[in-house]
Short mmCIF file of C-alpha atoms in Angstrom, two decimals:
data_model
loop_
_atom_site.label_atom_id
_atom_site.label_comp_id
_atom_site.label_asym_id
_atom_site.label_seq_id
_atom_site.Cartn_x
_atom_site.Cartn_y
_atom_site.Cartn_z
CA MET G 1 1.25 86.00 125.39
CA GLU G 2 3.36 88.95 126.44
CA LEU G 3 4.25 90.73 129.67
CA LEU G 4 4.69 94.51 129.54
CA PRO G 5 7.16 96.42 131.72
CA ASP G 6 6.38 99.33 133.99
CA THR G 7 6.22 102.81 132.43
CA ALA G 8 9.72 103.90 133.46
CA THR G 9 11.28 100.73 132.03
CA GLU G 10 9.30 101.00 128.80
CA LEU G 11 10.48 104.59 128.34
CA HIS G 12 14.06 103.56 129.13
CA VAL G 13 14.01 100.72 126.58
CA ARG G 14 12.52 103.05 123.96
CA GLU G 15 15.33 105.53 124.68
CA MET G 16 17.89 102.74 124.15
CA TRP G 17 16.19 101.93 120.81
CA ARG G 18 16.36 105.62 119.83
CA ARG G 19 20.02 106.00 120.80
CA MET G 20 21.01 102.84 118.96
CA ALA G 21 19.27 104.09 115.80
CA ALA G 22 20.97 107.48 116.19
CA ALA G 23 24.33 105.64 116.30
CA GLY G 24 23.44 103.98 112.97
CA LEU G 25 22.74 100.57 114.51
CA PRO G 26 19.76 98.32 113.75
CA SER G 27 17.12 99.00 116.40
CA LEU G 28 13.43 98.46 117.09
CA ALA G 29 13.07 102.25 116.89
CA GLU G 30 12.81 101.57 113.15
CA HIS G 31 9.73 99.37 113.66
CA ARG G 32 6.92 101.90 113.52
CA HIS G 33 3.82 99.68 113.82
CA PRO G 34 1.58 101.00 116.64
CA THR G 35 1.66 97.65 118.45
CA ASN G 36 5.47 97.72 118.75
CA ARG G 37 6.54 98.11 122.36
CA PRO G 38 8.97 96.50 124.78
CA HIS G 39 7.63 93.15 125.97
CA LEU G 40 8.59 89.71 127.23
CA THR G 41 7.12 86.84 125.21
CA LEU G 42 5.85 84.04 127.45
CA ALA G 43 4.51 81.81 124.66
CA THR G 44 3.20 81.83 121.12
CA CYS G 45 0.59 79.52 119.63
CA GLU G 46 -1.27 79.03 116.37
CA ASP G 47 -4.79 79.05 117.79
CA LEU G 48 -5.79 80.84 120.97
CA ARG G 49 -9.30 79.78 121.92
CA SER G 50 -11.38 82.19 123.98
CA SER G 51 -11.44 79.78 126.94
CA ALA G 52 -7.63 79.69 126.99
CA ARG G 53 -7.45 83.47 126.62
CA GLU G 54 -9.78 83.91 129.59
CA GLU G 55 -7.85 81.45 131.75
CA VAL G 56 -4.50 83.06 130.90
CA ALA G 57 -5.93 86.55 131.46
CA ALA G 58 -7.09 85.52 134.94
CA LEU G 59 -3.72 83.96 135.68
CA LEU G 60 -1.77 87.00 134.49
CA GLY G 61 -4.12 89.50 136.09
CA ASP G 62 -3.67 87.77 139.45
CA GLY G 63 0.10 87.35 138.96
CA LEU G 64 1.03 90.97 138.28
CA PRO G 65 3.11 92.90 139.04
CA VAL G 66 6.18 90.65 138.75
CA PRO G 67 9.59 92.11 139.57
CA PHE G 68 12.55 91.38 137.29
CA ARG G 69 16.06 92.54 136.52
CA LEU G 70 17.61 93.44 133.18
CA ASP G 71 21.23 92.31 133.20
CA GLY G 72 23.44 91.64 130.20
CA LEU G 73 22.97 91.39 126.47
CA LEU G 74 22.04 88.36 124.40
CA HIS G 75 22.68 87.73 120.70
CA PHE G 76 20.51 85.32 118.76
CA ALA G 77 21.48 84.18 115.27
CA GLY G 78 19.36 82.46 112.68
CA ARG G 79 17.14 83.69 109.88
CA THR G 80 16.95 86.93 111.86
CA ARG G 81 19.79 88.31 113.97
CA VAL G 82 18.62 89.68 117.33
CA LEU G 83 20.15 91.80 120.07
CA ALA G 84 18.25 91.58 123.36
CA TRP G 85 18.49 92.69 126.96
CA ARG G 86 18.52 89.61 129.20
CA VAL G 87 15.68 89.33 131.72
CA VAL G 88 16.87 87.58 134.86
CA ALA G 89 13.96 85.31 135.70
CA ASP G 90 13.48 84.73 139.41
CA ALA G 91 11.34 81.90 140.80
CA GLU G 92 8.14 83.99 140.62
CA LEU G 93 8.57 84.78 136.91
CA VAL G 94 9.60 81.21 136.06
CA GLU G 95 6.51 79.88 137.85
CA LEU G 96 4.20 82.36 136.09
CA HIS G 97 5.69 81.32 132.75
CA ARG G 98 5.21 77.62 133.56
CA ARG G 99 1.59 78.17 134.57
CA VAL G 100 0.81 80.07 131.34
CA TRP G 101 2.53 77.33 129.31
CA ASP G 102 0.52 74.63 131.09
CA VAL G 103 -2.77 76.38 130.26
CA LEU G 104 -1.82 76.84 126.62
CA VAL G 105 -0.39 73.37 126.06
CA SER G 106 -3.71 71.84 127.08
CA THR G 107 -6.05 74.30 125.35
CA ALA G 108 -4.33 76.09 122.45
CA GLY G 109 -3.02 75.10 119.05
CA ARG G 110 0.60 74.18 118.45
CA LEU G 111 3.01 76.15 120.66
CA ASN G 112 6.48 77.39 119.72
CA PRO G 113 8.85 74.92 121.43
CA LEU G 114 11.44 77.68 121.99
CA HIS G 115 9.13 79.05 124.70
CA ALA G 116 8.77 75.74 126.54
CA PRO G 117 9.82 75.64 130.19
CA GLY G 118 13.50 74.76 130.29
CA ARG G 119 14.15 76.20 126.81
CA TRP G 120 12.65 79.69 127.26
CA VAL G 121 15.22 82.51 127.24
CA PRO G 122 13.51 85.57 128.77
CA HIS G 123 14.55 88.86 127.15
CA LEU G 124 13.42 92.24 125.87
CA THR G 125 14.35 92.68 122.22
CA LEU G 126 16.42 95.74 121.37
CA ALA G 127 17.03 95.11 117.67
CA ARG G 128 16.49 92.58 114.93
CA SER G 129 17.81 92.41 111.39
CA ARG G 130 17.62 89.97 108.50
CA ARG G 131 20.99 91.23 107.26
CA THR G 132 23.70 88.69 108.01
CA SER G 133 26.10 91.63 108.33
CA ALA G 134 24.11 93.20 111.20
CA ARG G 135 26.38 93.91 114.16
CA TRP G 136 26.09 95.83 117.39
CA PRO G 137 29.65 96.86 118.35
CA ALA G 138 29.86 97.35 122.12
CA HIS G 139 31.53 100.76 121.79
CA LEU G 140 28.49 102.10 119.85
CA LEU G 141 25.85 100.77 122.25
CA PRO G 142 24.47 102.98 125.05
CA ALA G 143 26.50 102.40 128.22
CA GLU G 144 23.28 101.84 130.22
CA LEU G 145 22.81 98.50 128.47
CA GLY G 146 25.74 97.21 130.50
CA GLU G 147 24.22 98.23 133.82
CA PRO G 148 21.72 96.04 135.72
CA ARG G 149 18.27 97.58 136.05
CA GLU G 150 15.48 96.61 138.46
CA ALA G 151 11.97 96.73 137.03
CA ALA G 152 8.55 95.07 137.09
CA PHE G 153 6.14 93.60 134.60
CA THR G 154 2.87 95.39 135.26
CA GLY G 155 0.69 94.47 132.28
CA ALA G 156 -0.08 91.61 129.90
CA ARG G 157 -1.44 91.30 126.39
CA SER G 158 -1.85 88.87 123.54
CA TYR G 159 -0.62 89.74 120.08
CA ASP G 160 -2.23 88.27 116.96
CA SER G 161 0.46 88.18 114.26
CA THR G 162 -2.12 87.57 111.51
CA THR G 163 -4.28 90.62 112.22
CA ARG G 164 -1.45 92.57 113.90
CA THR G 165 -3.72 93.45 116.80
CA VAL G 166 -3.37 93.24 120.56
CA GLU G 167 -5.77 92.36 123.34
CA ASP G 168 -5.24 93.46 126.93
CA LEU G 169 -4.98 90.54 129.36
CA GLY G 170 -4.63 92.30 132.67
CA GLY G 171 -2.59 94.53 134.85
CA GLU G 172 -1.59 98.02 133.83
CA VAL G 173 -1.75 98.15 130.02
CA ARG G 174 -1.02 101.54 128.51
CA PRO G 175 -1.31 102.42 124.85
CA SER G 176 2.01 102.33 122.96
#
């Protein structure tokens, strides 16, 4: 389950991807699949039944738009190294996330525990790399990544990682 940012924010994030790639840094600009776009992951699960999809779609459709702020960078290490723009989650976004989680935990297959309320780290991914040497030196990053930015999530979708397809779940969903 993913939330999609407003058009201006999506274009801005894509520009950051492009500028990072132009500076020779790993960036999602390199990921050319047509479903690739800036998004906030609310939850992932193994089996999304149609009843759960419908309930989440209704919840998200009624809950959008949701304002948010991008502020600061996050680095995640593990099998894949990730650079992300931190999403400051206000009470409205935290509550929407909890409600989506509650629907899925009772109706869907196994959920990724990293997305559980209390563990979830909201962010928009800027880059990912499986190279352990991947780095994003601050002096090569676009300066705008250090500036807070007000935005809104205006659309929602589900992404099926097996078929690599998306399904609109409400709000303003534009093609990538």
